[in-house]
Coordinates of C-alpha atoms and ligand atoms in Angstrom, one line a residue:
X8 CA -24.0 -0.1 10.9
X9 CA -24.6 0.6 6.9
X10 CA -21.4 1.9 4.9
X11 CA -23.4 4.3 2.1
X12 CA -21.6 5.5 -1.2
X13 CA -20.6 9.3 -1.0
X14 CA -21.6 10.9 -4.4
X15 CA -21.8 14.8 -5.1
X16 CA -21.4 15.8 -1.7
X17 CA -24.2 13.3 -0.1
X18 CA -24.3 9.7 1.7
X19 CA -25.9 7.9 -1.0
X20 CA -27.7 4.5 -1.5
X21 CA -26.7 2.1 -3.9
X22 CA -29.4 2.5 -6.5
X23 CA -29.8 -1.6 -6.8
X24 CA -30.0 -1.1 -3.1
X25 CA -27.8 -4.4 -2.4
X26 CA -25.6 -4.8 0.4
X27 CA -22.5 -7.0 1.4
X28 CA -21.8 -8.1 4.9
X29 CA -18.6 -6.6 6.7
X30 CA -16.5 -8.9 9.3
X31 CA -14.8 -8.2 12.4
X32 CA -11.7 -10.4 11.8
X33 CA -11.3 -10.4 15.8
X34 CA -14.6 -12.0 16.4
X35 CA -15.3 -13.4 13.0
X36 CA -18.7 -11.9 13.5
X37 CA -20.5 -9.5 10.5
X38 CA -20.7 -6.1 12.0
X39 CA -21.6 -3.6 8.9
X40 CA -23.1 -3.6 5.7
X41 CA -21.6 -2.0 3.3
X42 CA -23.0 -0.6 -0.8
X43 CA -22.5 -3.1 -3.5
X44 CA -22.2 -0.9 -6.3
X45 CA -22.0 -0.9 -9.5
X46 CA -21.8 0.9 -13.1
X47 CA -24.7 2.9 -12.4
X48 CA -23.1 4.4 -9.0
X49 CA -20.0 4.9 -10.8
X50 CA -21.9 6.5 -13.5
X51 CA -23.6 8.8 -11.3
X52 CA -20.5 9.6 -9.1
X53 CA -18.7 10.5 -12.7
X54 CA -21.7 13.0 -13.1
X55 CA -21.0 15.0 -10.2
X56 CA -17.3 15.1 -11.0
X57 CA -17.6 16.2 -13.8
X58 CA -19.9 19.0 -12.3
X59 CA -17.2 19.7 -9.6
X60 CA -14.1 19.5 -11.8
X61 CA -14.2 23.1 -13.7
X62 CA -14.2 24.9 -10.3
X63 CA -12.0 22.6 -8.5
X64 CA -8.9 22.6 -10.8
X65 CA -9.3 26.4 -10.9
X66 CA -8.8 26.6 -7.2
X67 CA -5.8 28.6 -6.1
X68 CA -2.9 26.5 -4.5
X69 CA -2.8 28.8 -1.5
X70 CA -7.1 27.6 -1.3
X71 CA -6.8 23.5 -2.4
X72 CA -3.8 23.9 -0.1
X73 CA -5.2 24.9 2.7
X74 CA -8.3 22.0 2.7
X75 CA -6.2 20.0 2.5
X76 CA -4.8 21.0 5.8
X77 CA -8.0 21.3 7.3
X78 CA -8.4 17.5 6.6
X79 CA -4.6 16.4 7.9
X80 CA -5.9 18.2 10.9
X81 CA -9.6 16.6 11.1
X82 CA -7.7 12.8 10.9
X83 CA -5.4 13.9 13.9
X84 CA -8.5 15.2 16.4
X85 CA -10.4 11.8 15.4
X86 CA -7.3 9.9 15.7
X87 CA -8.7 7.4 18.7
X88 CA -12.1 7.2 16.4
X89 CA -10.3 5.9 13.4
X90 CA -8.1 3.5 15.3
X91 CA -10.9 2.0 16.7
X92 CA -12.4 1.8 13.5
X93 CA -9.4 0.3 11.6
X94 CA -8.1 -2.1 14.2
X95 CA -12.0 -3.3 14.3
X96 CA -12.4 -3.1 10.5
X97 CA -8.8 -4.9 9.7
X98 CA -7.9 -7.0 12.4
X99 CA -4.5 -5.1 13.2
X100 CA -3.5 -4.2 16.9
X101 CA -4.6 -1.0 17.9
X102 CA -0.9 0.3 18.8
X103 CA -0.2 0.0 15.0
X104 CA -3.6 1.7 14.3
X105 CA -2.7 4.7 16.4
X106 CA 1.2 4.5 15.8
X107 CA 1.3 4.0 12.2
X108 CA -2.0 3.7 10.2
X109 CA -3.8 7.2 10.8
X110 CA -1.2 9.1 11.6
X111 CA -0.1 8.5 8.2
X112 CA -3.0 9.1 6.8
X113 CA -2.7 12.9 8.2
X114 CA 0.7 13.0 7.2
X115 CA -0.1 12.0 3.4
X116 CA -2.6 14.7 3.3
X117 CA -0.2 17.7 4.8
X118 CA 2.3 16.6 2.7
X119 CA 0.8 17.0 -0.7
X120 CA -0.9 20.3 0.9
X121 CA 2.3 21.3 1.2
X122 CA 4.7 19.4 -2.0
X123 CA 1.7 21.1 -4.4
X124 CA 3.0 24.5 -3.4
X125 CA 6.6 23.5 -4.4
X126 CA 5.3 21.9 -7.9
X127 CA 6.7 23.8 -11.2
X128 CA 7.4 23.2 -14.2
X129 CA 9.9 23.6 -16.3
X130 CA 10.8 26.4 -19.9
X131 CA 13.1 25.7 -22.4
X132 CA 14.6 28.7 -24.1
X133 CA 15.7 27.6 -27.7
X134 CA 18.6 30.3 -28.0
X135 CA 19.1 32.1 -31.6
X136 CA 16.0 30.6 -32.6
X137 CA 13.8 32.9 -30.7
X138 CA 11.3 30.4 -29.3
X139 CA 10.4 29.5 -25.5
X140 CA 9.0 26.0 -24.6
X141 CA 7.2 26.1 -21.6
X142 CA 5.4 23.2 -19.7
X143 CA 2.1 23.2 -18.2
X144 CA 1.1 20.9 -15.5
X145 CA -2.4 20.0 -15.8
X146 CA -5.2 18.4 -13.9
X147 CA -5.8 14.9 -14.9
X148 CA -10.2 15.7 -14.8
X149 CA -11.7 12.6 -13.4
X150 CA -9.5 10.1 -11.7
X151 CA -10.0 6.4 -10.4
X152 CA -8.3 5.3 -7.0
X153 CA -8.5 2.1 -5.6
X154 CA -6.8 1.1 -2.8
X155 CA -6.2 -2.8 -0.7
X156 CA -7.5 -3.9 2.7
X157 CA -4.1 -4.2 4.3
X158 CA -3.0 -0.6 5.4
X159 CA -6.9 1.0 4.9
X160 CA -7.0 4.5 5.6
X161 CA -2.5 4.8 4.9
X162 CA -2.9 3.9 1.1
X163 CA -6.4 5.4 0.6
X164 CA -5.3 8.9 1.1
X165 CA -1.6 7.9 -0.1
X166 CA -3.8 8.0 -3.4
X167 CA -6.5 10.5 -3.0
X168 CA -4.1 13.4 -1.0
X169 CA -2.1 14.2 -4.2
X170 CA -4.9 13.2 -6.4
X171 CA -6.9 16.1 -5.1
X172 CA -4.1 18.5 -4.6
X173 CA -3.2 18.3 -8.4
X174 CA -7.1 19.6 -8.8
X175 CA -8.6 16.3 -9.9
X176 CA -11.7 15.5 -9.2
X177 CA -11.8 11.3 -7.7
X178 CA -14.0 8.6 -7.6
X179 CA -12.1 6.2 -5.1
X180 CA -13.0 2.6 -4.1
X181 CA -11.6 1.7 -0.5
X182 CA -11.3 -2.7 -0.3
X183 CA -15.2 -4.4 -0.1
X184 CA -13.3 -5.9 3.2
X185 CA -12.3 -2.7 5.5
X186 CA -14.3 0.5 4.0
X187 CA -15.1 2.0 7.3
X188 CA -12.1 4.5 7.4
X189 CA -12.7 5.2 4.2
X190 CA -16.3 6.3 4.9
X191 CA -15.2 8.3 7.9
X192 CA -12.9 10.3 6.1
X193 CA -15.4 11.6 4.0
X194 CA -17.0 13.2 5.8
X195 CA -14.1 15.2 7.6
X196 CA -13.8 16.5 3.8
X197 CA -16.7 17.5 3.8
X198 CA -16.8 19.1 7.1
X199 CA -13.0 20.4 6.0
X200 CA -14.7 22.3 3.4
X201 CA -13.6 19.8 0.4
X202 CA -16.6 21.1 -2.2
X203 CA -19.0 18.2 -2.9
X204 CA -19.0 15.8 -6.5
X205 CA -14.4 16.7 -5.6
X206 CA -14.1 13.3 -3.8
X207 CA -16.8 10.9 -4.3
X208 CA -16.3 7.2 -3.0
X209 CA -18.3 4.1 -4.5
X210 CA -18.2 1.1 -2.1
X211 CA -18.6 -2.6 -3.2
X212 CA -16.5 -5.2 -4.5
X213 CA -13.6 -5.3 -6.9
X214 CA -15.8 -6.9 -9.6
X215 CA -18.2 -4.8 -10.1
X216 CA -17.6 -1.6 -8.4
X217 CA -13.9 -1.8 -9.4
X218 CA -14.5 -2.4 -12.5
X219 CA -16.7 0.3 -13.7
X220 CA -14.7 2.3 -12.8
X221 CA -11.4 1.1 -14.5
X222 CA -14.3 0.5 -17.6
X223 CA -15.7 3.7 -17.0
X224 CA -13.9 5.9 -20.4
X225 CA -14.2 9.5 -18.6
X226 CA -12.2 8.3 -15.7
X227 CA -8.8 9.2 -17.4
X228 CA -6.2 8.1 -15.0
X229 CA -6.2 4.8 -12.4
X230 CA -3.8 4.6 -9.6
X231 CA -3.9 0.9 -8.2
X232 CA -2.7 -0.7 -5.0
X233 CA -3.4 -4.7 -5.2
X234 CA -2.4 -7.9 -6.1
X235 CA -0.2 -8.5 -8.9
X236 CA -3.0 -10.3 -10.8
X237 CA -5.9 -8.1 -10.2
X238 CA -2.9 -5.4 -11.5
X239 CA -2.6 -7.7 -15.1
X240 CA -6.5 -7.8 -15.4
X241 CA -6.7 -3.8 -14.7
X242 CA -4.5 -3.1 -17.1
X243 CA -5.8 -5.2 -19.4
X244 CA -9.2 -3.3 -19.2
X245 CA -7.9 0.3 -19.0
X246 CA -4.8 -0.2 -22.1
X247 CA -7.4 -0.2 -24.8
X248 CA -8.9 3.1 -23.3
X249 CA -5.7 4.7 -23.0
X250 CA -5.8 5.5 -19.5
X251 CA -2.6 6.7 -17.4
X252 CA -2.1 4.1 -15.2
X253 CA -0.1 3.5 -11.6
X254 CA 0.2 -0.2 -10.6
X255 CA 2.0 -0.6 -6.8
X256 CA 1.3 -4.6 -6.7
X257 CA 2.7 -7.8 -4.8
X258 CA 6.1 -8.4 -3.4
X259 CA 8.7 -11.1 -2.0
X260 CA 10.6 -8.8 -0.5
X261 CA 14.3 -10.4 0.4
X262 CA 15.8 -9.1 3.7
X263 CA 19.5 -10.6 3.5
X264 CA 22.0 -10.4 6.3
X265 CA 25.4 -10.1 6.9
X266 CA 27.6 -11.8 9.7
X267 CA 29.4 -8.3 10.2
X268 CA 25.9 -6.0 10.8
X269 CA 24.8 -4.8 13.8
X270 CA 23.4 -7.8 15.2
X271 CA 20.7 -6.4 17.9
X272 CA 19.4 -4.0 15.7
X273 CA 19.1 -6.1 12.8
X274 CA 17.1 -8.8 14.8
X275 CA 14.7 -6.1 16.5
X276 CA 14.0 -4.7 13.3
X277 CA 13.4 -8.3 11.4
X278 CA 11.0 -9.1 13.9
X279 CA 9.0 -6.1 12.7
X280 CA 9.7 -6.2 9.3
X281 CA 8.7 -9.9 9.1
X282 CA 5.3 -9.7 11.4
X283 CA 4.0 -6.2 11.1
X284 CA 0.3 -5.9 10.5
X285 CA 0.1 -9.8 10.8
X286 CA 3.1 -9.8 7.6
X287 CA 0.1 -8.0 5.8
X288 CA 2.4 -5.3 4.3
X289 CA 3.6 -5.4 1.3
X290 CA 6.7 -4.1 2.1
X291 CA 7.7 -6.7 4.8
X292 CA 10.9 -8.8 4.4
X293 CA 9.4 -12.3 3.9
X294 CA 12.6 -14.0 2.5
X295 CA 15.2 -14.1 5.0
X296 CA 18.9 -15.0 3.5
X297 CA 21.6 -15.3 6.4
X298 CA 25.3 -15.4 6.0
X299 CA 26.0 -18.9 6.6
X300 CA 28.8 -18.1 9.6
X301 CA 25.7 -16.8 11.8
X302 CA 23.3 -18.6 10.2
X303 CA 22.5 -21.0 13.2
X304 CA 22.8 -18.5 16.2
X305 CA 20.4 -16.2 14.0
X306 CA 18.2 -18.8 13.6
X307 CA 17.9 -19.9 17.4
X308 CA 17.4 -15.8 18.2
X309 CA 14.7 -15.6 15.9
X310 CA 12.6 -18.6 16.8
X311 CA 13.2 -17.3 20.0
X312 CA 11.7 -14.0 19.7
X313 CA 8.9 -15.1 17.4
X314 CA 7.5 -17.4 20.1
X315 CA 7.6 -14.6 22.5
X316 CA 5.1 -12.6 20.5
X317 CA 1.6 -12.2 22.0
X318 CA -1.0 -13.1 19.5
X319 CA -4.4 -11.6 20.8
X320 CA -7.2 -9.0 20.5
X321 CA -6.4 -6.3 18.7
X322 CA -8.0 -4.0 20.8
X323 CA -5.6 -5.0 24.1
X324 CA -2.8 -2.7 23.9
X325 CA 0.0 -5.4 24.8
X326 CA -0.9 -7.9 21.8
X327 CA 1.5 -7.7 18.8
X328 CA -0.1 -9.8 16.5
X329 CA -3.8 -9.7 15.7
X330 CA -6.1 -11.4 13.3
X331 CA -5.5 -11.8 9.5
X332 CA -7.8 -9.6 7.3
X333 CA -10.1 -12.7 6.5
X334 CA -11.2 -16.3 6.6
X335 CA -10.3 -16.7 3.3
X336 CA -6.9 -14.9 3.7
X337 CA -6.1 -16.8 7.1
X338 CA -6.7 -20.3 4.8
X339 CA -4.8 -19.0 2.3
X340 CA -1.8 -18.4 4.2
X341 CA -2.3 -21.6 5.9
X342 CA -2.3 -23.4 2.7
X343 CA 1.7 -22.1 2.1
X344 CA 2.2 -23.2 5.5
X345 CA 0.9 -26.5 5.0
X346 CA 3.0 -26.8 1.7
X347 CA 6.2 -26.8 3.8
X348 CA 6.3 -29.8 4.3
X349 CA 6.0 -31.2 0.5
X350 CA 8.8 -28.7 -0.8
X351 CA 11.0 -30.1 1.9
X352 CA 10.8 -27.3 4.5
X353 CA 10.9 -27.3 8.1
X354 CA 8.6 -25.2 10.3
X355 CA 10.5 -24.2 13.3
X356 CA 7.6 -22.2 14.8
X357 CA 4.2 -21.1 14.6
X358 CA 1.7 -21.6 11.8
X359 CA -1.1 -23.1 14.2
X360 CA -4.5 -21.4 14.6
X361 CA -4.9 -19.4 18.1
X362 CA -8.0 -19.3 19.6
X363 CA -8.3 -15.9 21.9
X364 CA -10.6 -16.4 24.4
X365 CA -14.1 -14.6 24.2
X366 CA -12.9 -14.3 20.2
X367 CA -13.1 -17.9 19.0
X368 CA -14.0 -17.9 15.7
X369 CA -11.4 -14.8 14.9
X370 CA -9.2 -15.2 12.3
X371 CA -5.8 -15.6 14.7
X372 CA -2.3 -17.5 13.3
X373 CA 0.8 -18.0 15.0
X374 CA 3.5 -16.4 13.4
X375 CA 5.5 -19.0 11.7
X376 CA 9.5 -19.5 10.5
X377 CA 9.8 -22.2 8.0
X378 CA 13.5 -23.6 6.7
X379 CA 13.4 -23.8 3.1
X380 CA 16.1 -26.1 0.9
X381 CA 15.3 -23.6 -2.0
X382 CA 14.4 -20.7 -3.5
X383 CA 13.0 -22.0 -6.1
X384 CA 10.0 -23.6 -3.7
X385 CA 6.7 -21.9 -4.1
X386 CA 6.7 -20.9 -0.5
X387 CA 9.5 -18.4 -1.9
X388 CA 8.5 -17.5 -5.1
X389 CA 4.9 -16.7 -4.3
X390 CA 3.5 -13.4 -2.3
X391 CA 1.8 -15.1 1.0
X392 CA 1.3 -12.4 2.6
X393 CA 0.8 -13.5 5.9
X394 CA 3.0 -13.7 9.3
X395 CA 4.9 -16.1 7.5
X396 CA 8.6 -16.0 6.5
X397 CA 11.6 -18.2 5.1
X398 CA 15.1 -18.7 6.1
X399 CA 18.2 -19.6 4.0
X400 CA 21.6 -19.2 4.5
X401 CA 23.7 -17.9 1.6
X402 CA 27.9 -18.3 1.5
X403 CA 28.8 -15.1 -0.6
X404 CA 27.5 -11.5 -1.6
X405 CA 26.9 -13.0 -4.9
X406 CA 25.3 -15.6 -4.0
X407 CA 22.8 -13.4 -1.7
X408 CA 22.6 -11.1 -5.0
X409 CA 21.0 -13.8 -6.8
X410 CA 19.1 -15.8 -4.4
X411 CA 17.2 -11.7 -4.0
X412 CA 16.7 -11.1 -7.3
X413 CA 15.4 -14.9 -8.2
X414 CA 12.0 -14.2 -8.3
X415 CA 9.2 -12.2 -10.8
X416 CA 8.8 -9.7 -7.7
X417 CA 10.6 -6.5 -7.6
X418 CA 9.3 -4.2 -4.7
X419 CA 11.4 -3.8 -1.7
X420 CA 14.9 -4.8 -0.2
X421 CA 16.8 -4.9 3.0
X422 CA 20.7 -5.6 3.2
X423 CA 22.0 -5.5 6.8
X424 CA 25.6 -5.0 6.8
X425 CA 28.3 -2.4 7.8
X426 CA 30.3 -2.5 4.9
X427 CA 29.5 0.1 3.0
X428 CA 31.1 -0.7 -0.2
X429 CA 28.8 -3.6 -0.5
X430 CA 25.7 -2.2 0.7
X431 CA 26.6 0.2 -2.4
X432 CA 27.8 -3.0 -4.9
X433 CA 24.5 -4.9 -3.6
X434 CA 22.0 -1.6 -4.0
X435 CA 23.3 -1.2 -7.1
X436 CA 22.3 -4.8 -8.4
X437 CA 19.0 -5.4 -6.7
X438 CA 15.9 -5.8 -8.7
X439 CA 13.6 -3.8 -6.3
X440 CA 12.3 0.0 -6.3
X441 CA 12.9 0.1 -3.0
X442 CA 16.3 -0.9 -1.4
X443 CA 16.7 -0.2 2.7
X444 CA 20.1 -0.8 4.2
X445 CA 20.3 -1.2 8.0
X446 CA 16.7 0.1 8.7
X447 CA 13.2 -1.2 6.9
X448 CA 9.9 0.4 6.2
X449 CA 11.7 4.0 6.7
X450 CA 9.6 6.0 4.6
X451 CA 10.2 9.9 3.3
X452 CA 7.4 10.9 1.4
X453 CA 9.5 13.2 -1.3
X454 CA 10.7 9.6 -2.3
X455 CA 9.6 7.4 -5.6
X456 CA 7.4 5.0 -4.2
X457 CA 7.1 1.2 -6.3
X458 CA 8.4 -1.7 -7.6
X459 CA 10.2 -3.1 -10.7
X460 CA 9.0 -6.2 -12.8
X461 CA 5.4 -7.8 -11.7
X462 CA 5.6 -5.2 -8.4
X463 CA 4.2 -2.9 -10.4
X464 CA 4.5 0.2 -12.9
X465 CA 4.9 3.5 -12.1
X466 CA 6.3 5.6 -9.2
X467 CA 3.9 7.4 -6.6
X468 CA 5.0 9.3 -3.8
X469 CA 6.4 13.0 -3.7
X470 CA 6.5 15.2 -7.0
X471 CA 6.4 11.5 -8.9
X472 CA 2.5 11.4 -7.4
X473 CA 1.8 15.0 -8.6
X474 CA 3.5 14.4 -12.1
X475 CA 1.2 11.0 -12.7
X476 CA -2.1 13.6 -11.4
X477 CA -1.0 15.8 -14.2
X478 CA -0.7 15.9 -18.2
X479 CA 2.1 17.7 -19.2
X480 CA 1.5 19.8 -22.5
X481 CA 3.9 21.8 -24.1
X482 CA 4.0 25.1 -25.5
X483 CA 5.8 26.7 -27.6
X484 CA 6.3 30.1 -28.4
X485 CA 8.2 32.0 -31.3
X486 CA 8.7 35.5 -30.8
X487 CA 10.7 36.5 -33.9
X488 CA 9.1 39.3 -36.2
Ligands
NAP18 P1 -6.7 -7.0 -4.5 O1 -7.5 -8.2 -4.3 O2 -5.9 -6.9 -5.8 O3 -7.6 -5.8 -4.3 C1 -7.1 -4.4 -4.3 C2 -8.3 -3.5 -4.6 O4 -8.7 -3.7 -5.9 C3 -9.5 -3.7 -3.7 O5 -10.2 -2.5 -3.5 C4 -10.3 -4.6 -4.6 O6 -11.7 -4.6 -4.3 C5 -10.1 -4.0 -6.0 N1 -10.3 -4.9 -7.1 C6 -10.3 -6.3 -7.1 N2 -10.6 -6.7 -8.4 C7 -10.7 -5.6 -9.2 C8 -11.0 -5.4 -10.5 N3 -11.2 -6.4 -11.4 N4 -11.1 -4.1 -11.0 C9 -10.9 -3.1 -10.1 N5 -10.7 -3.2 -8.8 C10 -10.6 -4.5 -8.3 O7 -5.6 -6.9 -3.4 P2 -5.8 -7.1 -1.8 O8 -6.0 -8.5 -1.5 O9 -6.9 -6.1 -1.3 O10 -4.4 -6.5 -1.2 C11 -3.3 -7.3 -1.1 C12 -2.3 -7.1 -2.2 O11 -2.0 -5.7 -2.3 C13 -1.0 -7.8 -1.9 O12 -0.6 -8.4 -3.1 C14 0.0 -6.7 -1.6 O13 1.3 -7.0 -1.8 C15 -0.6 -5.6 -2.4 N6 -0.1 -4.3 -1.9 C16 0.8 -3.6 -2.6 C17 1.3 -2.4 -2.2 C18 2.3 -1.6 -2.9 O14 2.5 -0.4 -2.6 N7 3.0 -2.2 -3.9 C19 0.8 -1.9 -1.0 C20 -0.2 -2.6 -0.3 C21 -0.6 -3.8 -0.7 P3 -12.3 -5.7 -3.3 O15 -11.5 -5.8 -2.1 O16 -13.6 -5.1 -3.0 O17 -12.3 -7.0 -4.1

């Protein structure tokens, strides 16, 4: 299978006409070939955005509105497609594929179809002077998404959905390591009716690709989901051009709980929000801080239910834990794991490579629950990423305040407790965008989505999205004789 580029409306070749292998993570076989682009693709998809963008941002709502529906409701008949696809492409169990992963995707795109209609802005009437401010909301022109490997086709269009609604025209560049989604999808906008040179997506890696088009100085605005370091060199590269700029990076999400919470739901829900997608979410609750009065019976539960989860083909509907996104990934995470040890740690379960039978060079790992003596370790001050998480017991809210907020990450939080006075004191304090009490990974998409300090900068999600897709430009207006 070949993965083209999709410029002004056509499936394209990369004009150096290189390619870069794709992996099945389950197999650990190569299974696509995908573009390698590079400046002159970008250049080329810039071209026919700037061809598409007059007529595009002069849409109606009621029209942009309404392709956009068209395309929510082209991901829901081709749901079974795309899971396939992303559970093949990404390693993750199908379930989550069709659960979670594209019928998010449809969701992301209905919602802006419908939060554009709802967009204003605002007039200020000076009174006595005789002058009205009014705002206009304006489309951005050309704008750069580029989205991670983790949660494909989810983020892609968590970008490009209000991106296009706004009346932007985008060049988008899913990961070099799980484009197929991507690839799909555009042609359903096509087929939606999306007019060509609107959405144009260049394929390849991060250096190259991704780069020209951070570099590229007509691409006004970059909204960026990735790793906290490949965040630092964007911005680095886009500052000096003035770009607008999103950043939704890297976490080390706490998830701290209290002896008086709801004990069964809290453990049902840390299984998941520890081992989701393989831990391959950056949301997931990778520090675990227990109240030291439960400490050991929350301990012996968890082991316990961590060993009983299948690890396995992610195409067999009763595995819950699939293969991590890449070779390199799987030995990175197994690096941490082997670090235990040396920062005085104890793994109680997991870490081991799993070989799946018929899959044996897949990239499988047993989720793991390593005892840390502090958080000052690296194995809990650095994002792994992985279905890998620490435990440490804490003796006080203020205690479990800092032990959350001792680290440069700032992205999510989860406080499990039923008094609600401190879930309020606690909320108040944390150092994270995101703050979930009782629940985790509950998402309302009218909500500000990202983190605080090296998380990221920037809110997406809801009317935050459509304000970063837009300049704002004032006018004013004196009416006086
Ligand atoms: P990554 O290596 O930073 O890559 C993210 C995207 O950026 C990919 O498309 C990548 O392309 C591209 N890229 C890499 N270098 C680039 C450059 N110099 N210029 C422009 N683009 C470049 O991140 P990842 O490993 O794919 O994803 C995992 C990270 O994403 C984790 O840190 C996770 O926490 C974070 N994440 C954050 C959020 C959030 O909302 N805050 C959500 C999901 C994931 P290639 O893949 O082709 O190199």
């Amino acid at each position: 299978m070949r993965i083209p580029n999709l410029i002004d409306g056509r499936i394209t070749n990369p004009i150096g006409d290189k390619w870069l292998d794709v992996y099945a993570p389950a197999s650990g076989h190569v299974y696509a070939s995908l573009a390698e682009s590079d400046s002159e693709d970008v250049e080329a998809a810039v071209v026919a955005a700037e061809k598409a963008f007059p007529g595009w941002s002069n849409t109606t709502i009621a029209e942009r509105s309404a392709i956009l529906m068209k395309i929510a409701a082209a991901i829901e008949s081709n749901l079974d497609l795309l899971a396939e696809a992303e559970s093949k492409d990404n390693g993750k169990p199908i379930t989550l594929a069709m659960k979670v992963d594209i019928p998010r995707a449809a969701e992301n795109f209905r919602f802006f179809a419908h939060a554009i209609t709802q967009f204003s802005s605002e007039s200020h009437e000076s009174i006595g002077l005789q002058t009205i401010n009014y705002t206009l909301r304006q489309s951005v022109g050309i704008v750069g998404c580029i989205s991670p490997w983790n949660l494909p086709l989810y983020l892609f269009t968590w970008k490009i959905a209000p991106a296009l609604a706004a009346g932007n025209c985008v060049i988008a560049k899913p990961s070099e390591i799980t484009p197929v989604t991507a690839n799909i999808l555009g042609k359903l906008c096509l087929e939606a009716g999306l007019p060509k040179g609107v959405l144009n997506i260049i394929n390849g890696s991060g250096a190259y690709a991704g780069q020209a088009i951070i570099s590229h100085p007509k691409i006004k605005a970059i909204s960026f989901t990735g790793g906290t370091k490949t965040g630092a060199q964007i911005a680095a590269t886009a500052a000096p051009l003035f770009k607008k700029l999103s950043l939704e990076l890297g976490g080390k999400n706490p998830n701290i709980i209290f002896a008086d919470c709801d004990y069964d739901k809290m453990l049902k829900t840390t299984l998941r929000s520890s081992f989701s997608n393989q831990g391959q979410i950056c949301l997931c609750g990778s520090r675990i801080f227990v109240e030291r009065s439960i400490y050991n019976q929350f301990k012996t539960d968890l082991v316990k239910a961590v060993k009983s989860l299948k690890v396995g083909n992610p195409s067999d509907s009763s595995t819950d834990i699939g293969a991590l996104v890449s070779l390199a990934h799987k030995d990175k995470v197994k690096s941490y794991i082997d670090l235990a040890s040396q920062e005085g740690g104890a793994v109680l379960c997991g870490g081991e490579s799993v070989s799946v039978p018929d899959l044996e060079r897949g990239y499988y790992l047993s989720p793991c629950v390593i005892e840390v003596k502090s958080n000052s370790c690296r194995l809990n001050q650095e994002e792994i990423f992985g279905p890998v998480v620490t435990l440490m017991p804490f003796d006080s809210e203020e205690e479990a305040l800092n032990l959350a907020n001792e680290v440069p990450y700032g992205l999510s939080a989860s406080i499990w407790t039923n008094h609600l006075k401190r879930s309020m004191r606690m909320s108040e304090k944390l150092q994270s965008g995101i703050v979930w009490v009782n629940t985790w990974m509950q998402r309302d998409l009218r909500t500000p989505f990202g983190g605080m300090k090296d998380s990221g900068v920037g809110r997406e999600g809801g009317l935050e999205a459509l304000r970063f897709f837009t300049e704002a430009k004032n006018i004013c207006i004196n009416y006086s004789e």
